[in-house]
Amino acid sequence: MNVKSRFYEPRCQKAVKALIKNGFDAIYVPTKEEAAKKAIDLVPPKASVGVGGSVTVRELGIIDELKARGHVIFDHYLASTLDEQKRMRKGQLTCDVFFASTNALTLDGKLVNIDGTGNRVASMIFGPGHVVLIVGANKITDDLQQAMLRAKQVAAPMNAIRLNLKTPCTTSGYCSDCLSEDRICNVTTIIEHKPASSYFTVIVVGEEIGY
């Protein structure tokens, strides 16, 4: 018996139903492997692909697979200069398919995110031809209050550590609402319903993935 799978599946299914009610295309897949396959299948031939700052997407190996298929990839992590980073981020806003994750997903289908620069959430809201979010079961919260708490106290500190930022949370392990120049909590968004005129898919995975 896989205890985590039995615990996560009903929560994932409930979140998916809520997302669909809120206007999103949403599906549940039990495993990371199925999530990666589904995500890649959503990319048409020759489509340009944008990648937000997402550990989830990178853990799934999607980027390498799409590169091998010859897709143009807008990934600012690959940039070697600040100007190239800026160009990549702008490319994410107008790409054919944009991949990212979310910091938290509520059981009633709301997506909560905190960004340092804002390019990830901007691309979720408007611009790309198709937005695809891949969300691990560990990111599902009971309500909006818990989602905000998760984004601030779990996702943000872990991402600050990953990015080697000089913020208090990288040593304390919790957000103190700092005024550091490296502060990662600059833009907070709550997507309550699918943005108008957007093509938006959420893949909910029955395993832990990402921060």
CSV table of C-alpha atoms in Angstrom, one decimal:
chain,number,residue,atom,x,y,z
A,1,MET,CA,0.0,0.0,0.0
A,2,ASN,CA,1.4,3.4,-1.0
A,3,VAL,CA,0.1,5.7,1.8
A,4,LYS,CA,1.1,8.9,0.1
A,5,SER,CA,-0.7,8.0,-3.1
A,6,ARG,CA,-3.9,7.1,-1.2
A,7,PHE,CA,-3.7,10.3,0.7
A,8,TYR,CA,-2.9,12.6,-2.3
A,9,GLU,CA,-5.2,11.1,-4.9
A,10,PRO,CA,-8.6,12.3,-3.5
A,11,ARG,CA,-7.1,15.8,-2.8
A,12,CYS,CA,-5.7,16.0,-6.4
A,13,GLN,CA,-9.1,14.9,-7.8
A,14,LYS,CA,-10.9,17.5,-5.8
A,15,ALA,CA,-8.6,20.2,-6.9
A,16,VAL,CA,-8.9,19.2,-10.5
A,17,LYS,CA,-12.8,19.3,-10.3
A,18,ALA,CA,-12.5,22.8,-8.8
A,19,LEU,CA,-10.1,24.0,-11.5
A,20,ILE,CA,-12.5,22.8,-14.2
A,21,LYS,CA,-15.4,24.5,-12.5
A,22,ASN,CA,-13.2,27.7,-12.5
A,23,GLY,CA,-12.8,27.5,-16.3
A,24,PHE,CA,-9.4,25.8,-16.6
A,25,ASP,CA,-8.5,22.6,-18.5
A,26,ALA,CA,-7.3,20.4,-15.8
A,27,ILE,CA,-6.3,16.7,-15.5
A,28,TYR,CA,-5.0,14.4,-12.8
A,29,VAL,CA,-2.1,12.1,-13.5
A,30,PRO,CA,-0.7,9.7,-10.8
A,31,THR,CA,3.0,9.9,-11.6
A,32,LYS,CA,5.7,12.3,-12.7
A,33,GLU,CA,6.4,10.2,-15.8
A,34,GLU,CA,2.8,10.5,-16.9
A,35,ALA,CA,3.0,14.3,-16.2
A,36,ALA,CA,6.1,14.7,-18.4
A,37,LYS,CA,4.5,12.7,-21.2
A,38,LYS,CA,1.3,14.7,-21.1
A,39,ALA,CA,3.1,18.0,-21.0
A,40,ILE,CA,5.3,17.2,-24.0
A,41,ASP,CA,2.2,15.9,-25.9
A,42,LEU,CA,0.7,19.4,-25.5
A,43,VAL,CA,3.4,21.0,-27.5
A,44,PRO,CA,2.7,21.2,-31.3
A,45,PRO,CA,5.6,20.7,-33.8
A,46,LYS,CA,7.7,23.9,-34.3
A,47,ALA,CA,6.0,25.7,-31.3
A,48,SER,CA,8.2,28.1,-29.3
A,49,VAL,CA,8.3,27.2,-25.7
A,50,GLY,CA,8.8,29.5,-22.6
A,51,VAL,CA,9.9,28.2,-19.2
A,52,GLY,CA,9.2,30.1,-16.0
A,53,GLY,CA,11.5,29.7,-13.0
A,54,SER,CA,10.2,26.3,-12.2
A,55,VAL,CA,12.0,23.4,-10.3
A,56,THR,CA,9.0,21.2,-11.2
A,57,VAL,CA,9.4,21.6,-14.9
A,58,ARG,CA,13.2,21.0,-14.7
A,59,GLU,CA,12.7,17.9,-12.5
A,60,LEU,CA,10.5,16.3,-15.2
A,61,GLY,CA,13.2,16.7,-17.9
A,62,ILE,CA,10.7,18.4,-20.2
A,63,ILE,CA,13.1,21.1,-21.4
A,64,ASP,CA,15.8,18.7,-22.6
A,65,GLU,CA,13.3,16.6,-24.5
A,66,LEU,CA,11.9,19.7,-26.3
A,67,LYS,CA,15.3,20.9,-27.1
A,68,ALA,CA,16.1,17.6,-28.7
A,69,ARG,CA,13.0,17.9,-30.8
A,70,GLY,CA,14.2,21.3,-32.1
A,71,HIS,CA,11.9,23.7,-30.3
A,72,VAL,CA,13.0,27.2,-29.7
A,73,ILE,CA,13.2,27.5,-25.9
A,74,PHE,CA,12.9,30.8,-23.9
A,75,ASP,CA,14.6,29.9,-20.6
A,76,HIS,CA,16.3,32.7,-18.8
A,77,TYR,CA,18.3,30.2,-16.7
A,78,LEU,CA,20.2,29.5,-19.9
A,79,ALA,CA,21.2,33.2,-20.4
A,80,SER,CA,24.8,34.2,-19.8
A,81,THR,CA,24.2,38.0,-19.7
A,82,LEU,CA,21.5,40.3,-18.1
A,83,ASP,CA,20.5,41.4,-21.6
A,84,GLU,CA,19.9,37.8,-22.7
A,85,GLN,CA,18.0,37.1,-19.5
A,86,LYS,CA,15.7,40.1,-20.3
A,87,ARG,CA,15.2,38.8,-23.9
A,88,MET,CA,14.4,35.3,-22.7
A,89,ARG,CA,11.8,36.7,-20.2
A,90,LYS,CA,10.2,38.8,-22.9
A,91,GLY,CA,10.1,35.7,-25.2
A,92,GLN,CA,8.2,33.9,-22.5
A,93,LEU,CA,5.4,36.4,-22.7
A,94,THR,CA,4.8,35.8,-26.4
A,95,CYS,CA,5.7,32.1,-26.8
A,96,ASP,CA,3.4,29.4,-28.2
A,97,VAL,CA,3.5,27.3,-25.0
A,98,PHE,CA,4.5,28.5,-21.6
A,99,PHE,CA,5.5,25.9,-18.9
A,100,ALA,CA,5.6,26.7,-15.2
A,101,SER,CA,4.3,25.5,-11.8
A,102,THR,CA,2.5,27.3,-9.0
A,103,ASN,CA,3.5,27.9,-5.5
A,104,ALA,CA,0.2,26.7,-4.1
A,105,LEU,CA,-3.1,25.3,-5.4
A,106,THR,CA,-6.2,25.4,-3.2
A,107,LEU,CA,-8.8,22.7,-3.1
A,108,ASP,CA,-11.3,25.1,-4.5
A,109,GLY,CA,-9.1,25.7,-7.6
A,110,LYS,CA,-7.2,28.9,-6.9
A,111,LEU,CA,-3.6,29.4,-8.0
A,112,VAL,CA,-1.3,31.4,-5.6
A,113,ASN,CA,2.1,32.6,-6.6
A,114,ILE,CA,4.9,34.9,-5.4
A,115,ASP,CA,7.5,36.2,-7.8
A,116,GLY,CA,10.7,38.2,-7.5
A,117,THR,CA,10.7,39.7,-11.0
A,118,GLY,CA,7.2,39.0,-12.1
A,119,ASN,CA,7.9,37.4,-15.5
A,120,ARG,CA,6.5,34.0,-14.4
A,121,VAL,CA,3.1,35.3,-13.1
A,122,ALA,CA,2.9,37.8,-16.0
A,123,SER,CA,3.2,34.9,-18.5
A,124,MET,CA,0.5,32.9,-16.6
A,125,ILE,CA,-1.9,35.8,-16.9
A,126,PHE,CA,-1.5,37.1,-20.4
A,127,GLY,CA,0.5,36.6,-23.6
A,128,PRO,CA,1.5,32.9,-24.4
A,129,GLY,CA,-0.7,30.9,-26.8
A,130,HIS,CA,-1.1,28.1,-24.2
A,131,VAL,CA,-0.2,28.2,-20.5
A,132,VAL,CA,0.6,24.8,-18.9
A,133,LEU,CA,1.1,24.5,-15.2
A,134,ILE,CA,2.4,21.3,-13.6
A,135,VAL,CA,1.5,21.0,-10.0
A,136,GLY,CA,2.7,18.4,-7.4
A,137,ALA,CA,0.3,17.1,-4.8
A,138,ASN,CA,2.5,18.6,-2.1
A,139,LYS,CA,1.4,22.1,-3.3
A,140,ILE,CA,-2.3,21.5,-2.6
A,141,THR,CA,-3.7,23.4,0.3
A,142,ASP,CA,-7.1,23.4,2.0
A,143,ASP,CA,-7.8,27.1,1.5
A,144,LEU,CA,-6.5,30.5,0.4
A,145,GLN,CA,-5.0,31.3,3.8
A,146,GLN,CA,-2.9,28.2,3.8
A,147,ALA,CA,-1.9,28.8,0.2
A,148,MET,CA,-0.6,32.2,1.0
A,149,LEU,CA,1.2,30.7,4.0
A,150,ARG,CA,2.8,28.0,1.9
A,151,ALA,CA,3.9,30.4,-0.8
A,152,LYS,CA,5.5,32.7,1.8
A,153,GLN,CA,6.9,30.2,4.3
A,154,VAL,CA,7.8,27.2,2.2
A,155,ALA,CA,8.2,28.0,-1.5
A,156,ALA,CA,9.8,31.5,-1.2
A,157,PRO,CA,12.5,30.5,1.3
A,158,MET,CA,13.4,27.3,-0.6
A,159,ASN,CA,13.7,29.2,-3.8
A,160,ALA,CA,15.8,31.9,-2.2
A,161,ILE,CA,18.1,29.2,-1.0
A,162,ARG,CA,18.2,27.6,-4.4
A,163,LEU,CA,19.1,30.9,-6.0
A,164,ASN,CA,21.8,31.7,-3.4
A,165,LEU,CA,20.1,34.9,-2.4
A,166,LYS,CA,21.2,37.0,0.5
A,167,THR,CA,17.9,37.1,2.4
A,168,PRO,CA,17.1,36.3,6.1
A,169,CYS,CA,15.0,33.3,5.1
A,170,THR,CA,17.9,31.4,3.6
A,171,THR,CA,19.4,31.1,7.1
A,172,SER,CA,16.3,31.2,9.3
A,173,GLY,CA,14.1,29.0,7.1
A,174,TYR,CA,11.1,31.3,7.4
A,175,CYS,CA,9.9,34.6,5.8
A,176,SER,CA,10.4,37.7,8.0
A,177,ASP,CA,9.0,40.1,5.3
A,178,CYS,CA,12.5,41.5,4.8
A,179,LEU,CA,13.6,44.6,2.9
A,180,SER,CA,16.7,42.9,1.4
A,181,GLU,CA,17.8,43.9,-2.1
A,182,ASP,CA,17.6,40.1,-2.9
A,183,ARG,CA,14.0,39.9,-1.7
A,184,ILE,CA,12.1,37.3,-3.6
A,185,CYS,CA,8.6,38.2,-2.4
A,186,ASN,CA,7.8,41.2,-4.7
A,187,VAL,CA,4.8,40.2,-6.7
A,188,THR,CA,1.9,38.2,-5.3
A,189,THR,CA,-0.9,36.9,-7.5
A,190,ILE,CA,-4.1,34.9,-7.0
A,191,ILE,CA,-5.7,33.5,-10.1
A,192,GLU,CA,-9.2,32.7,-9.1
A,193,HIS,CA,-10.6,31.8,-12.5
A,194,LYS,CA,-9.1,31.2,-15.9
A,195,PRO,CA,-8.0,34.5,-17.4
A,196,ALA,CA,-10.3,35.7,-20.2
A,197,SER,CA,-9.5,34.5,-23.7
A,198,SER,CA,-6.6,32.3,-22.5
A,199,TYR,CA,-5.8,28.7,-23.2
A,200,PHE,CA,-4.8,27.4,-19.8
A,201,THR,CA,-4.1,23.8,-18.7
A,202,VAL,CA,-3.2,22.6,-15.2
A,203,ILE,CA,-1.7,19.1,-14.8
A,204,VAL,CA,-2.0,17.9,-11.2
A,205,VAL,CA,0.4,15.2,-10.3
A,206,GLY,CA,-0.3,12.6,-7.5
A,207,GLU,CA,3.3,12.8,-6.3
A,208,GLU,CA,5.5,15.3,-4.6
A,209,ILE,CA,7.5,17.5,-7.0
A,210,GLY,CA,9.0,21.0,-6.9
A,211,TYR,CA,9.0,23.4,-4.0
